[in-house]
Amino acid sequence: MADLRISFAGIKSPNPFWLASAPPTNSGYQVQRAFEAGWGGAVWKTLGEPIINTTSRFAALSFNGQRVAGFNNIELITDRPLEVNLKEIYETKKRFPNHAIIASLMVEPKQEKWHEIVKRVEDVGVDGLELNFGCPHGMAERGMGAASGQVPELVEKQTYWVKEVAKTPVIVKLTPNITDITITAEAAVQGGADAISMINTINSLMGVDLDTWNTIPHVAGKGAHGGYCGPAVKPIALNMVGECARNPLIDVPISGIGGISNWQDAVEFILMGATGVQVCTAAMHHGFSIVEDMLDGLNNYLDSKGIASIMDIVGKAVPKYSDWGDLDLNYKVVARINNDVCINCNKCHISCEDTSHQCIDMLKNENGEPYLKVREEDCVGCNLCAIVCPVEGAINMVELKQPLPKMTWNERQSNIARFKIDKVAK
Amino acid sequence: MSTLTGGQISLNLIDNFKEIHPGLTKREAIEEANRCLYCYDAPCIKACPTSIEIPKFIKKIATGNLKGSAKTILEANPIGASCARVCPTEELCEGACVLNNETKPISIGHLQRYATDWAMQQREPLFEVGEKNGKKVAIIGSGPAGLSAARELSLLGYEVTIFEAQQEAGGLNRYGIVSFRLPTEVVQWEVEQVKQLNVDIKTNTVVGVDITTEELLNQFDRVVVAVGMGNVPHLGIEGETLKGVYDAIEFVKRTKMDELTDDLVGKRVTVIGAGNTAIDAATTAVRLGAANVKIVYRRTKNEMTAYQFEYDFAKQDGVEFRWLTTPTKIIGNEQNEVVGLECLKMELGEVGVDGRQKPIPVQQSEFVLETDVVIKAIGQSRHLLLIEGFGLEHSKGVVEVNPETYQTSKEKIYACGDVIFGNGQGEAMVVTAAQQGKEVAEAIHRSFVLQSEIV
Ligand SMILES: Cc1cc2nc3c(=O)[nH]c(=O)nc-3n(C[C@H](O)[C@H](O)[C@H](O)COP(=O)(O)OP(=O)(O)OC[C@H]3O[C@@H](n4cnc5c(N)ncnc54)[C@H](O)[C@@H]3O)c2cc1C
Ligand SMILES: Cc1cc2nc3c(=O)[nH]c(=O)nc-3n(C[C@H](O)[C@H](O)[C@H](O)COP(=O)(O)O)c2cc1C
Ligand code: SF4
Ligand code: SF4
Ligand code: SF4
């Protein structure tokens, strides 16, 4: 039994799985059900001035029959009175003193508004605060959410205001709707954030109905951009977490969010620098019970690797994530086809022939049976064939030992520069 | 299992007795697992007699948590690896799957096999013995019911001893169900899992012969009777002692316990009966190289007790069916060898007490089926001697129990599995035996807790 407890910026949680601020954490009833099911923490549905929501609100992307590959919403923050939420937070914390309850907050970018709400939520006993600078729709038009999250100065200033009064750890939730997330992450750190969380949802339009020409979803025939999340956004979120984790100026813990659906996804985020994870879409798709396998799978994974505590793997893959300029230009892999496993669909051939480097030959053996072979000298090792190949083990990318030693682009450029300087010196 | 396809008969007999279904590949398993909807309050769980949390174990396959998956299965069903292979899944979990009307049901049995196969390869113990509570339980019979009770009792801290008449543990799973559906290694592994929990299995020990019922009652706090049923009863017709007449269970058992022999190659075989045993015997005969195998049954296809998939499988193996045919005499030659089976044609009459139409003979319709071998598969007899030795109340050999506690007419004696099957009580399936074993363990535990002997 591995130790799954985490300490996230001082916030203790029985395990790294938290529900993200969203419909699953809308009420005390829901959060308590979630804790009973095994979730370690919950970030309450964002509190602020109650708003009015539209119907409908959600849409999802089905990809080749897989439902909810991506998920889109135009929901705003909580539509329940603050007092009701505060009362339920208080009751929930009392029933589950060892679980983490974080209040997600969003108010107008005014110092007194932040001071006021921070005091009110801390009075009911939350374990931490999450500042929602990320909601991409509706609130942004009122100068909140992503609108303030996209402006580094506003991120810094508002974080600072919160820190002026906050007694519990402050997490800043960042929007991905920005060119370089490390800029706003740095601003949060500058403002005094104890931690950051990412990502909130990505600007999106799910689709257009081919018959009515309505947007999907639409509200009485009109649509507005929504926020995208779910499995499809995981690579985007993982990169943002990795970029922040490897940035020395962003030296605060990270809560990873975005497309996490199972323990494997969680392990990836944790290895890439997250100290815990938050989940929304997967819970919305399947219910709270999915956490059971998240816990069991994570525990079995750690046990099988002989790792005593989840905290021991936080950030272990970060040193492997660097810049393109640090990659070894003399490393070479090529595709190799295992004809015993290959089912001769020729997808590798045509993808290479039409869209890569024309190096998979369609041949016939002495019995006239077709087989495929890679001309390794022409293969650039792009992985495309292995990606399109439907059969596990039919194409392996194998390393070819190179006579030349490791040489990165940066090393190459500095060698050239030194060569020039040497020449000048001479 | 439902997706068994028969008909691939090799001249090499050993090949014929290898497990027919190769098991899912990793890709098949993951694709199938991802097809499961992960229903809430899922009907498949309710349709499983052992209530395996099916969506949960399937989800775990999808996420690569195979250990967790196997544990989910085996927690609910100690012989889940056997059940994955022999359960009539279309009548149970798969029959209840919500996708039946949408696309096609999830192959729950195959997925269950995939996860338990993984556990079998790992050989890592999945369960730990409970803290000893000082109580001793004797279990008679090491079939699915006995093993299941033993596993559960051991987890609860009981010191368990199983007495098994046969030379190897496992009951009908070990020697009754054909190896091309249920390989011996699977049963041995399941027995091993129980042994690992410090359960003492005394094989070659017949209760009532090698150890008396009194001795058992004196040495143990509770006794569980899980002896199943006996061999096939006599037909009560002339010629049953001729050379070439077999009891179906003994016949199958030979292929599971001894080396395969070629004495059936080229022979004509007639099997009497149309239940699971008859199908197993007939397909075994085909796989032993018989030239022609017929099943004769006195009723029609509609009344046979074999499942549809078993029937289909037998048809694929080339077994012929002779409905509305009842044997009246086995005919022998001077060497006392079978040469034919004299039969009567039947027709269906009034509906009997069991709701099935009664077959009645058609006058003067005798005819002879030429055959070299006759296999009797008309059900199983009862272990009356033992049942009466314990003084248990029974009706026609079916031990009577309290349906909630599985307690017999004697306070300290419980019964489960095939020994209580019949007269409308339960169903003779591996999975029901397993469930009853679990329930007996719970009931025994409750009996001690109620008496405050265990807190
Ligand atoms: C040929 C055949 C095929 C079948 N196929 C299927 C199938 O595909 N699917 C399915 O679900 N079910 C099938 N069944 C039914 C299934 O095998 C039984 O329902 C199940 O095995 C019952 O389990 P049990 O533990 O009650 O009894 P058993 O498995 O019969 O085990 C009883 C054990 O008790 C031992 N014993 C008996 N008397 C004594 C004694 N005096 N002392 C010590 N030990 C004793 C026996 O040797 C035996 O090992 C089949 C049955 C047969 C005969
Ligand atoms: C319907 C819906 C409502 C959301 N509301 C909020 C919110 O009120 N506050 C917030 O910080 N994030 C909100 N989010 C974003 C989620 O907290 C989370 O960051 C995002 O969904 C990515 O995680 P996922 O891929 O696991 O869904 C919402 C997401 C959804 C789908
Ligand atoms: S999920 Fe519930 S609230 Fe939403 S549309 Fe369906 S019934 Fe209504
Ligand atoms: S894509 Fe894979 S399976 Fe298809 S031909 Fe190429 S190697 Fe074979
Ligand atoms: S009913 Fe079918 S789809 Fe639903 S959980 Fe069970 S196996 Fe999966």
CSV table of C-alpha atoms in Angstrom, one decimal, chain B residues 9-357:
chain,number,residue,atom,x,y,z
B,9,ILE,CA,-11.2,-31.5,-35.0
B,10,SER,CA,-7.6,-32.6,-35.4
B,11,LEU,CA,-6.2,-36.1,-35.9
B,12,ASN,CA,-3.9,-35.2,-33.1
B,13,LEU,CA,-6.1,-36.0,-30.0
B,14,ILE,CA,-4.0,-33.8,-27.7
B,15,ASP,CA,-4.8,-30.8,-29.8
B,16,ASN,CA,-8.5,-31.5,-29.6
B,17,PHE,CA,-8.4,-31.1,-25.8
B,18,LYS,CA,-6.6,-27.8,-25.7
B,19,GLU,CA,-8.7,-24.8,-24.8
B,20,ILE,CA,-10.7,-23.8,-27.8
B,21,HIS,CA,-11.0,-20.1,-27.3
B,22,PRO,CA,-7.5,-18.5,-27.5
B,23,GLY,CA,-8.4,-15.6,-25.2
B,24,LEU,CA,-8.5,-11.9,-26.1
B,25,THR,CA,-5.4,-10.2,-27.4
B,26,LYS,CA,-4.5,-7.0,-25.5
B,27,ARG,CA,-5.9,-4.9,-28.3
B,28,GLU,CA,-9.2,-6.8,-28.3
B,29,ALA,CA,-9.4,-6.5,-24.6
B,30,ILE,CA,-8.8,-2.8,-24.5
B,31,GLU,CA,-11.2,-2.1,-27.4
B,32,GLU,CA,-13.9,-4.2,-25.8
B,33,ALA,CA,-13.3,-2.7,-22.4
B,34,ASN,CA,-13.6,0.8,-23.8
B,35,ARG,CA,-16.9,-0.1,-25.4
B,36,CYS,CA,-18.4,-0.8,-22.0
B,37,LEU,CA,-20.6,2.2,-21.0
B,38,TYR,CA,-19.7,1.9,-17.3
B,39,CYS,CA,-23.4,2.0,-16.5
B,40,TYR,CA,-24.6,3.1,-13.1
B,41,ASP,CA,-26.6,0.6,-11.1
B,42,ALA,CA,-25.6,-1.8,-14.0
B,43,PRO,CA,-27.9,-4.6,-14.9
B,44,CYS,CA,-25.0,-6.9,-15.7
B,45,ILE,CA,-24.0,-6.9,-12.0
B,46,LYS,CA,-27.5,-7.9,-10.9
B,47,ALA,CA,-27.5,-10.7,-13.4
B,48,CYS,CA,-24.3,-12.2,-12.1
B,49,PRO,CA,-25.1,-14.6,-9.3
B,50,THR,CA,-21.9,-13.6,-7.5
B,51,SER,CA,-22.6,-9.8,-8.2
B,52,ILE,CA,-19.1,-9.1,-9.6
B,53,GLU,CA,-18.8,-5.4,-10.1
B,54,ILE,CA,-18.5,-5.8,-13.8
B,55,PRO,CA,-18.2,-2.1,-15.0
B,56,LYS,CA,-15.5,-1.6,-12.3
B,57,PHE,CA,-13.4,-4.6,-13.4
B,58,ILE,CA,-13.8,-3.6,-17.1
B,59,LYS,CA,-12.8,0.0,-16.4
B,60,LYS,CA,-9.7,-1.3,-14.8
B,61,ILE,CA,-8.8,-3.3,-17.9
B,62,ALA,CA,-9.3,-0.1,-19.9
B,63,THR,CA,-6.8,1.8,-17.7
B,64,GLY,CA,-4.3,-1.0,-17.5
B,65,ASN,CA,-4.9,-1.7,-13.9
B,66,LEU,CA,-5.1,-5.5,-14.4
B,67,LYS,CA,-4.2,-6.4,-10.8
B,68,GLY,CA,-7.1,-4.2,-9.6
B,69,SER,CA,-9.3,-5.8,-12.3
B,70,ALA,CA,-8.5,-9.4,-11.3
B,71,LYS,CA,-9.0,-8.5,-7.6
B,72,THR,CA,-12.4,-7.0,-8.3
B,73,ILE,CA,-13.5,-10.2,-10.0
B,74,LEU,CA,-11.9,-12.6,-7.5
B,75,GLU,CA,-13.1,-10.7,-4.5
B,76,ALA,CA,-16.7,-11.3,-5.5
B,77,ASN,CA,-16.1,-14.8,-7.0
B,78,PRO,CA,-13.2,-17.0,-5.8
B,79,ILE,CA,-13.5,-19.1,-8.9
B,80,GLY,CA,-13.9,-16.2,-11.3
B,81,ALA,CA,-11.3,-17.7,-13.7
B,82,SER,CA,-13.4,-20.9,-14.2
B,83,CYS,CA,-16.6,-18.9,-14.4
B,84,ALA,CA,-15.1,-16.7,-17.1
B,85,ARG,CA,-15.0,-19.9,-19.2
B,86,VAL,CA,-18.0,-21.9,-18.2
B,87,CYS,CA,-20.7,-19.5,-17.2
B,88,PRO,CA,-23.7,-19.4,-19.6
B,89,THR,CA,-23.0,-15.7,-20.0
B,90,GLU,CA,-25.8,-15.0,-22.4
B,91,GLU,CA,-28.3,-16.2,-19.8
B,92,LEU,CA,-26.5,-14.1,-17.1
B,93,CYS,CA,-24.4,-11.0,-17.3
B,94,GLU,CA,-24.1,-10.6,-21.1
B,95,GLY,CA,-27.8,-11.3,-21.4
B,96,ALA,CA,-28.5,-8.4,-19.2
B,97,CYS,CA,-26.0,-6.0,-20.8
B,98,VAL,CA,-27.8,-2.8,-21.9
B,99,LEU,CA,-26.0,-2.9,-25.3
B,100,ASN,CA,-28.0,-6.0,-26.4
B,101,ASN,CA,-30.5,-3.9,-28.2
B,102,GLU,CA,-28.1,-1.2,-29.2
B,103,THR,CA,-25.2,-2.9,-30.8
B,104,LYS,CA,-24.0,-6.1,-29.2
B,105,PRO,CA,-23.4,-7.0,-25.6
B,106,ILE,CA,-20.0,-6.6,-24.0
B,107,SER,CA,-18.0,-9.8,-24.0
B,108,ILE,CA,-17.9,-9.9,-20.2
B,109,GLY,CA,-16.8,-13.5,-20.0
B,110,HIS,CA,-13.8,-12.9,-22.3
B,111,LEU,CA,-12.8,-9.8,-20.4
B,112,GLN,CA,-13.1,-11.6,-17.1
B,113,ARG,CA,-10.9,-14.3,-18.5
B,114,TYR,CA,-8.4,-11.6,-19.8
B,115,ALA,CA,-8.0,-10.2,-16.3
B,116,THR,CA,-7.9,-13.5,-14.4
B,117,ASP,CA,-5.4,-14.9,-17.0
B,118,TRP,CA,-3.2,-12.0,-16.0
B,119,ALA,CA,-3.5,-12.8,-12.4
B,120,MET,CA,-2.7,-16.5,-13.2
B,121,GLN,CA,0.5,-15.5,-15.0
B,122,GLN,CA,1.6,-13.1,-12.2
B,123,ARG,CA,1.3,-15.7,-9.5
B,124,GLU,CA,1.3,-12.9,-7.0
B,125,PRO,CA,-1.0,-13.6,-4.0
B,126,LEU,CA,-4.0,-11.3,-4.2
B,127,PHE,CA,-5.6,-12.0,-0.8
B,128,GLU,CA,-4.4,-12.3,2.8
B,129,VAL,CA,-5.6,-14.7,5.5
B,130,GLY,CA,-7.7,-13.1,8.1
B,131,GLU,CA,-6.6,-13.0,11.7
B,132,LYS,CA,-7.2,-16.4,13.3
B,133,ASN,CA,-10.4,-16.5,15.4
B,134,GLY,CA,-9.9,-19.9,16.8
B,135,LYS,CA,-12.8,-21.6,15.1
B,136,LYS,CA,-12.5,-24.7,12.9
B,137,VAL,CA,-14.6,-25.6,9.9
B,138,ALA,CA,-14.6,-28.8,7.9
B,139,ILE,CA,-15.7,-28.6,4.3
B,140,ILE,CA,-16.6,-31.8,2.5
B,141,GLY,CA,-16.0,-31.5,-1.2
B,142,SER,CA,-13.5,-29.2,-3.1
B,143,GLY,CA,-15.7,-28.3,-6.0
B,144,PRO,CA,-16.7,-24.7,-6.6
B,145,ALA,CA,-19.0,-24.5,-3.6
B,146,GLY,CA,-16.4,-25.9,-1.2
B,147,LEU,CA,-13.5,-23.8,-2.5
B,148,SER,CA,-15.5,-20.7,-2.4
B,149,ALA,CA,-16.7,-21.3,1.2
B,150,ALA,CA,-13.1,-22.2,2.1
B,151,ARG,CA,-11.7,-18.9,0.7
B,152,GLU,CA,-14.2,-16.8,2.4
B,153,LEU,CA,-13.9,-18.5,5.7
B,154,SER,CA,-10.2,-18.3,5.6
B,155,LEU,CA,-10.4,-14.5,4.9
B,156,LEU,CA,-12.6,-14.3,8.0
B,157,GLY,CA,-10.0,-16.0,10.1
B,158,TYR,CA,-11.3,-19.6,10.3
B,159,GLU,CA,-9.1,-22.7,10.3
B,160,VAL,CA,-10.4,-24.6,7.3
B,161,THR,CA,-9.9,-28.2,6.3
B,162,ILE,CA,-11.4,-29.5,3.1
B,163,PHE,CA,-12.0,-33.3,2.7
B,164,GLU,CA,-12.0,-34.4,-0.9
B,165,ALA,CA,-12.7,-38.0,-2.0
B,166,GLN,CA,-10.8,-37.6,-5.3
B,167,GLN,CA,-7.1,-37.6,-5.8
B,168,GLU,CA,-7.2,-34.0,-7.0
B,169,ALA,CA,-9.1,-31.0,-5.7
B,170,GLY,CA,-11.5,-28.9,-7.8
B,171,GLY,CA,-14.7,-31.0,-8.1
B,172,LEU,CA,-16.4,-31.2,-11.4
B,173,ASN,CA,-14.3,-28.3,-12.6
B,174,ARG,CA,-11.3,-30.5,-12.2
B,175,TYR,CA,-12.7,-33.7,-13.7
B,176,GLY,CA,-16.2,-33.1,-15.0
B,177,ILE,CA,-16.1,-30.1,-17.3
B,178,VAL,CA,-14.2,-30.9,-20.5
B,179,SER,CA,-10.7,-29.5,-20.7
B,180,PHE,CA,-11.3,-27.8,-24.1
B,181,ARG,CA,-13.7,-25.5,-22.3
B,182,LEU,CA,-11.9,-25.4,-18.9
B,183,PRO,CA,-8.3,-26.4,-18.8
B,184,THR,CA,-6.9,-28.2,-15.8
B,185,GLU,CA,-4.3,-25.5,-15.1
B,186,VAL,CA,-7.1,-23.0,-14.4
B,187,VAL,CA,-8.7,-25.2,-11.8
B,188,GLN,CA,-5.3,-26.0,-10.3
B,189,TRP,CA,-4.5,-22.3,-10.0
B,190,GLU,CA,-7.8,-21.7,-8.2
B,191,VAL,CA,-7.2,-24.5,-5.8
B,192,GLU,CA,-3.7,-23.1,-5.3
B,193,GLN,CA,-5.2,-19.7,-4.4
B,194,VAL,CA,-7.2,-21.3,-1.7
B,195,LYS,CA,-4.3,-23.4,-0.4
B,196,GLN,CA,-2.2,-20.2,-0.1
B,197,LEU,CA,-4.7,-19.0,2.5
B,198,ASN,CA,-3.6,-21.9,4.7
B,199,VAL,CA,-6.6,-24.1,3.8
B,200,ASP,CA,-5.7,-27.7,4.4
B,201,ILE,CA,-7.0,-29.9,1.6
B,202,LYS,CA,-7.0,-33.6,2.3
B,203,THR,CA,-7.5,-35.3,-0.9
B,204,ASN,CA,-8.2,-39.1,-1.3
B,205,THR,CA,-10.3,-38.8,1.8
B,206,VAL,CA,-13.9,-40.0,1.6
B,207,VAL,CA,-16.0,-38.7,4.4
B,208,GLY,CA,-18.1,-41.6,5.7
B,209,VAL,CA,-15.3,-44.1,4.8
B,210,ASP,CA,-11.9,-42.6,5.7
B,211,ILE,CA,-13.2,-40.4,8.4
B,212,THR,CA,-16.6,-40.8,10.0
B,213,THR,CA,-19.3,-38.1,10.3
B,214,GLU,CA,-19.1,-38.3,14.1
B,215,GLU,CA,-15.4,-37.7,14.0
B,216,LEU,CA,-15.9,-34.6,11.9
B,217,LEU,CA,-18.6,-33.2,14.1
B,218,ASN,CA,-16.4,-33.8,17.1
B,219,GLN,CA,-13.3,-32.2,15.6
B,220,PHE,CA,-14.8,-29.1,14.0
B,221,ASP,CA,-17.1,-26.3,15.1
B,222,ARG,CA,-19.0,-26.3,11.9
B,223,VAL,CA,-19.3,-28.7,8.9
B,224,VAL,CA,-20.1,-27.6,5.3
B,225,VAL,CA,-21.5,-30.3,3.1
B,226,ALA,CA,-20.5,-29.4,-0.5
B,227,VAL,CA,-20.3,-32.9,-2.0
B,228,GLY,CA,-22.2,-32.1,-5.2
B,229,MET,CA,-23.9,-34.9,-6.9
B,230,GLY,CA,-22.8,-38.4,-7.8
B,231,ASN,CA,-22.3,-40.4,-11.0
B,232,VAL,CA,-24.9,-41.0,-13.6
B,233,PRO,CA,-27.6,-43.3,-12.4
B,234,HIS,CA,-28.6,-46.5,-14.1
B,235,LEU,CA,-30.9,-46.4,-17.0
B,236,GLY,CA,-32.6,-49.5,-15.8
B,237,ILE,CA,-32.5,-51.2,-19.2
B,238,GLU,CA,-31.0,-54.4,-20.3
B,239,GLY,CA,-27.3,-54.4,-21.4
B,240,GLU,CA,-25.9,-51.7,-19.1
B,241,THR,CA,-23.0,-53.9,-18.1
B,242,LEU,CA,-21.8,-54.6,-21.6
B,243,LYS,CA,-18.4,-53.5,-22.7
B,244,GLY,CA,-18.6,-50.1,-24.3
B,245,VAL,CA,-21.2,-48.7,-21.9
B,246,TYR,CA,-20.0,-45.6,-20.0
B,247,ASP,CA,-21.1,-43.2,-17.4
B,248,ALA,CA,-20.7,-39.7,-19.0
B,249,ILE,CA,-19.0,-38.2,-16.0
B,250,GLU,CA,-16.6,-41.1,-15.7
B,251,PHE,CA,-16.1,-40.9,-19.5
B,252,VAL,CA,-15.1,-37.2,-19.4
B,253,LYS,CA,-13.1,-37.7,-16.2
B,254,ARG,CA,-10.8,-40.1,-18.0
B,255,THR,CA,-9.8,-37.4,-20.5
B,256,LYS,CA,-9.0,-35.0,-17.6
B,257,MET,CA,-7.2,-37.4,-15.3
B,258,ASP,CA,-5.5,-39.9,-17.5
B,259,GLU,CA,-3.6,-39.8,-20.8
B,260,LEU,CA,-5.8,-39.7,-23.8
B,261,THR,CA,-6.3,-43.1,-25.5
B,262,ASP,CA,-7.2,-43.8,-29.1
B,263,ASP,CA,-9.7,-46.6,-28.4
B,264,LEU,CA,-12.6,-44.5,-29.6
B,265,VAL,CA,-11.1,-43.6,-33.0
B,266,GLY,CA,-13.4,-44.6,-35.8
B,267,LYS,CA,-16.2,-45.7,-33.4
B,268,ARG,CA,-19.9,-45.0,-33.5
B,269,VAL,CA,-21.0,-43.4,-30.3
B,270,THR,CA,-24.5,-42.8,-28.9
B,271,VAL,CA,-25.1,-40.5,-26.0
B,272,ILE,CA,-28.3,-40.7,-24.0
B,273,GLY,CA,-29.6,-37.5,-22.6
B,274,ALA,CA,-29.6,-33.8,-23.6
B,275,GLY,CA,-28.2,-31.8,-20.7
B,276,ASN,CA,-24.8,-30.2,-20.3
B,277,THR,CA,-23.2,-33.5,-19.4
B,278,ALA,CA,-24.5,-35.1,-22.6
B,279,ILE,CA,-23.1,-32.3,-24.7
B,280,ASP,CA,-19.7,-32.6,-23.0
B,281,ALA,CA,-19.7,-36.3,-23.4
B,282,ALA,CA,-20.7,-36.1,-27.1
B,283,THR,CA,-18.2,-33.5,-28.0
B,284,THR,CA,-15.5,-35.3,-26.0
B,285,ALA,CA,-16.3,-38.4,-28.1
B,286,VAL,CA,-15.9,-36.4,-31.3
B,287,ARG,CA,-12.6,-35.1,-30.0
B,288,LEU,CA,-11.4,-38.6,-29.2
B,289,GLY,CA,-11.8,-39.5,-32.9
B,290,ALA,CA,-15.3,-41.1,-33.0
B,291,ALA,CA,-16.5,-41.5,-36.5
B,292,ASN,CA,-20.1,-40.7,-35.7
B,293,VAL,CA,-21.7,-39.3,-32.5
B,294,LYS,CA,-25.4,-39.2,-31.8
B,295,ILE,CA,-27.4,-37.8,-29.0
B,296,VAL,CA,-30.7,-39.5,-28.3
B,297,TYR,CA,-33.2,-37.7,-26.2
B,298,ARG,CA,-36.8,-38.7,-25.3
B,299,ARG,CA,-38.1,-35.1,-25.7
B,300,THR,CA,-37.5,-32.4,-28.2
B,301,LYS,CA,-34.9,-29.6,-28.6
B,302,ASN,CA,-37.3,-27.2,-26.7
B,303,GLU,CA,-37.2,-29.3,-23.6
B,304,MET,CA,-33.5,-30.1,-23.5
B,305,THR,CA,-31.6,-28.6,-20.5
B,306,ALA,CA,-28.4,-27.9,-22.4
B,307,TYR,CA,-28.0,-24.2,-23.3
B,308,GLN,CA,-28.4,-23.0,-26.8
B,309,PHE,CA,-24.7,-22.3,-27.2
B,310,GLU,CA,-23.9,-25.8,-26.1
B,311,TYR,CA,-26.3,-27.2,-28.6
B,312,ASP,CA,-24.7,-25.0,-31.3
B,313,PHE,CA,-21.3,-26.1,-30.3
B,314,ALA,CA,-22.2,-29.8,-30.5
B,315,LYS,CA,-23.8,-29.2,-33.9
B,316,GLN,CA,-20.6,-27.6,-35.1
B,317,ASP,CA,-18.6,-30.5,-33.8
B,318,GLY,CA,-20.8,-32.7,-36.0
B,319,VAL,CA,-23.0,-34.3,-33.3
B,320,GLU,CA,-26.3,-35.6,-34.6
B,321,PHE,CA,-29.5,-35.3,-32.5
B,322,ARG,CA,-32.3,-37.9,-32.4
B,323,TRP,CA,-35.2,-36.2,-30.7
B,324,LEU,CA,-38.2,-38.1,-29.3
B,325,THR,CA,-36.2,-41.2,-29.0
B,326,THR,CA,-35.9,-43.3,-25.8
B,327,PRO,CA,-33.5,-46.3,-25.4
B,328,THR,CA,-35.1,-49.6,-24.4
B,329,LYS,CA,-32.2,-52.0,-24.6
B,330,ILE,CA,-28.5,-52.1,-25.2
B,331,ILE,CA,-27.7,-54.9,-27.6
B,332,GLY,CA,-24.4,-56.8,-27.3
B,333,ASN,CA,-22.6,-59.5,-29.3
B,334,GLU,CA,-21.0,-62.7,-28.0
B,335,GLN,CA,-18.0,-60.9,-26.7
B,336,ASN,CA,-20.3,-58.8,-24.6
B,337,GLU,CA,-19.5,-55.7,-26.6
B,338,VAL,CA,-22.1,-53.1,-27.6
B,339,VAL,CA,-23.3,-53.4,-31.1
B,340,GLY,CA,-26.6,-51.4,-31.0
B,341,LEU,CA,-29.2,-49.5,-29.1
B,342,GLU,CA,-32.8,-50.4,-29.3
B,343,CYS,CA,-35.0,-47.4,-29.1
B,344,LEU,CA,-38.7,-46.4,-29.1
B,345,LYS,CA,-40.1,-43.3,-30.8
B,346,MET,CA,-41.9,-40.9,-28.5
B,347,GLU,CA,-44.4,-38.1,-28.8
B,348,LEU,CA,-45.2,-35.2,-26.5
B,349,GLY,CA,-48.3,-35.5,-24.3
B,350,GLU,CA,-49.8,-33.6,-21.4
B,351,VAL,CA,-47.8,-30.9,-19.6
B,352,GLY,CA,-46.3,-32.3,-16.5
B,353,VAL,CA,-45.6,-30.8,-13.0
B,354,ASP,CA,-42.3,-29.3,-14.2
B,355,GLY,CA,-44.2,-27.4,-17.0
B,356,ARG,CA,-42.7,-29.6,-19.7
B,357,GLN,CA,-44.8,-31.8,-22.0
